Amino acid sequence: MILTTTNSIEGFKIIEYKGIVSGTSSEIKTKFSFKTEKNMQMFDDLISEAKEKAFQKMQTNASHLKANAVVGISLDIETEAGSYFFVVVTGTAVTVA
C-alpha cells in the first residue's frame, strides 16, 4: 500500500476515492521525568511505537475499503495532563492505477 502526505502520487492516477480513514494509538502513560537524555530517548521510542501502531491501523482501515493507497496523510500528537499522549493519523483512502 502506498502512503503519502501529498494529494497525488507521481506516476499514478487516482481512479476512485474510497473515503477518509484514520488510525489512533492507544493511550500511553508516561511516568518519568524528561530531565535526562535516557528518559528523552525512552519517550522518543514510545512516540515512534505509537506512530507505527496508528499507521498500521489506518492501513488496515484502508484495506477494508479495498484501497491500495492513502493520500493526504496528516499526523497529530495530542497530550493530556502531561501524562498521556495520543497519536492520530488521517488520510483519504484511494484506488490508484
mmCIF file of C-alpha atoms in Angstrom:
data_model
loop_
_atom_site.group_PDB
_atom_site.id
_atom_site.type_symbol
_atom_site.label_atom_id
_atom_site.label_comp_id
_atom_site.label_asym_id
_atom_site.label_seq_id
_atom_site.Cartn_x
_atom_site.Cartn_y
_atom_site.Cartn_z
ATOM 1 C CA MET A 1 0.000 0.000 0.000
ATOM 2 C CA ILE A 2 1.238 3.459 -0.914
ATOM 3 C CA LEU A 3 1.119 6.053 1.878
ATOM 4 C CA THR A 4 1.820 9.723 1.212
ATOM 5 C CA THR A 5 1.270 13.150 2.688
ATOM 6 C CA THR A 6 0.731 14.596 -0.787
ATOM 7 C CA ASN A 7 -2.646 14.706 -2.549
ATOM 8 C CA SER A 8 -1.393 12.794 -5.587
ATOM 9 C CA ILE A 9 1.149 10.094 -6.351
ATOM 10 C CA GLU A 10 3.610 10.741 -9.147
ATOM 11 C CA GLY A 11 3.240 8.162 -11.893
ATOM 12 C CA PHE A 12 -0.193 7.017 -10.695
ATOM 13 C CA LYS A 13 -3.721 8.165 -11.393
ATOM 14 C CA ILE A 14 -6.395 8.166 -8.700
ATOM 15 C CA ILE A 15 -9.216 6.001 -10.056
ATOM 16 C CA GLU A 16 -11.592 6.055 -7.096
ATOM 17 C CA TYR A 17 -11.875 7.851 -3.771
ATOM 18 C CA LYS A 18 -12.909 5.373 -1.077
ATOM 19 C CA GLY A 19 -13.255 7.681 1.923
ATOM 20 C CA ILE A 20 -11.442 9.138 4.884
ATOM 21 C CA VAL A 21 -9.545 6.681 7.051
ATOM 22 C CA SER A 22 -7.751 7.150 10.340
ATOM 23 C CA GLY A 23 -5.748 5.248 12.881
ATOM 24 C CA THR A 24 -5.089 6.031 16.511
ATOM 25 C CA SER A 25 -2.616 4.776 19.034
ATOM 26 C CA SER A 26 -3.585 3.569 22.443
ATOM 27 C CA GLU A 27 -3.123 5.872 25.390
ATOM 28 C CA ILE A 28 0.369 5.582 26.747
ATOM 29 C CA LYS A 29 1.067 6.744 30.263
ATOM 30 C CA THR A 30 4.460 8.234 30.904
ATOM 31 C CA LYS A 31 5.785 8.098 34.451
ATOM 32 C CA PHE A 32 9.203 9.590 34.140
ATOM 33 C CA SER A 33 10.921 12.932 34.125
ATOM 34 C CA PHE A 34 12.300 14.480 30.954
ATOM 35 C CA LYS A 35 15.398 15.664 32.787
ATOM 36 C CA THR A 36 17.793 13.022 31.474
ATOM 37 C CA GLU A 37 18.825 12.085 27.955
ATOM 38 C CA LYS A 38 17.937 8.439 28.648
ATOM 39 C CA ASN A 39 14.349 9.393 29.534
ATOM 40 C CA MET A 40 14.075 11.583 26.422
ATOM 41 C CA GLN A 41 15.175 8.601 24.321
ATOM 42 C CA MET A 42 12.574 6.402 26.030
ATOM 43 C CA PHE A 43 9.884 8.997 25.262
ATOM 44 C CA ASP A 44 11.057 9.220 21.637
ATOM 45 C CA ASP A 45 10.836 5.428 21.357
ATOM 46 C CA LEU A 46 7.300 5.459 22.806
ATOM 47 C CA ILE A 47 6.174 8.077 20.295
ATOM 48 C CA SER A 48 7.719 6.119 17.418
ATOM 49 C CA GLU A 49 5.939 2.956 18.564
ATOM 50 C CA ALA A 50 2.625 4.793 18.898
ATOM 51 C CA LYS A 51 3.009 6.328 15.410
ATOM 52 C CA GLU A 52 3.699 2.906 13.904
ATOM 53 C CA LYS A 53 0.583 1.441 15.566
ATOM 54 C CA ALA A 54 -1.549 4.338 14.322
ATOM 55 C CA PHE A 55 -0.241 3.935 10.746
ATOM 56 C CA GLN A 56 -0.898 0.185 10.852
ATOM 57 C CA LYS A 57 -4.488 0.768 11.982
ATOM 58 C CA MET A 58 -5.017 3.337 9.222
ATOM 59 C CA GLN A 59 -3.659 0.905 6.614
ATOM 60 C CA THR A 60 -5.966 -1.826 7.898
ATOM 61 C CA ASN A 61 -8.949 0.515 7.661
ATOM 62 C CA ALA A 62 -7.956 1.471 4.098
ATOM 63 C CA SER A 63 -7.598 -2.208 3.158
ATOM 64 C CA HIS A 64 -11.138 -2.870 4.394
ATOM 65 C CA LEU A 65 -12.295 -0.282 1.854
ATOM 66 C CA LYS A 66 -10.310 -2.136 -0.838
ATOM 67 C CA ALA A 67 -7.979 0.841 -1.306
ATOM 68 C CA ASN A 68 -4.389 0.428 -2.452
ATOM 69 C CA ALA A 69 -3.151 3.850 -1.322
ATOM 70 C CA VAL A 70 -3.782 6.596 1.215
ATOM 71 C CA VAL A 71 -3.121 10.212 0.189
ATOM 72 C CA GLY A 72 -3.117 13.488 2.094
ATOM 73 C CA ILE A 73 -1.979 11.889 5.343
ATOM 74 C CA SER A 74 -1.723 14.125 8.385
ATOM 75 C CA LEU A 75 -0.349 13.184 11.783
ATOM 76 C CA ASP A 76 -1.384 14.706 15.091
ATOM 77 C CA ILE A 77 0.054 14.109 18.554
ATOM 78 C CA GLU A 78 -2.061 15.257 21.483
ATOM 79 C CA THR A 79 -1.192 15.273 25.155
ATOM 80 C CA GLU A 80 -3.490 15.087 28.145
ATOM 81 C CA ALA A 81 -2.391 16.377 31.545
ATOM 82 C CA GLY A 82 1.242 15.697 30.662
ATOM 83 C CA SER A 83 0.791 12.004 31.444
ATOM 84 C CA TYR A 84 -0.862 10.623 28.321
ATOM 85 C CA PHE A 85 -0.420 11.159 24.655
ATOM 86 C CA PHE A 86 -2.371 10.070 21.612
ATOM 87 C CA VAL A 87 -1.239 9.723 18.025
ATOM 88 C CA VAL A 88 -3.823 10.121 15.260
ATOM 89 C CA VAL A 89 -3.148 9.715 11.538
ATOM 90 C CA THR A 90 -5.790 10.571 8.961
ATOM 91 C CA GLY A 91 -5.866 10.413 5.173
ATOM 92 C CA THR A 92 -8.009 9.654 2.149
ATOM 93 C CA ALA A 93 -8.163 6.034 1.007
ATOM 94 C CA VAL A 94 -7.995 5.735 -2.786
ATOM 95 C CA THR A 95 -7.535 3.264 -5.588
ATOM 96 C CA VAL A 96 -4.660 4.154 -7.918
ATOM 97 C CA ALA A 97 -3.503 2.652 -11.182
#
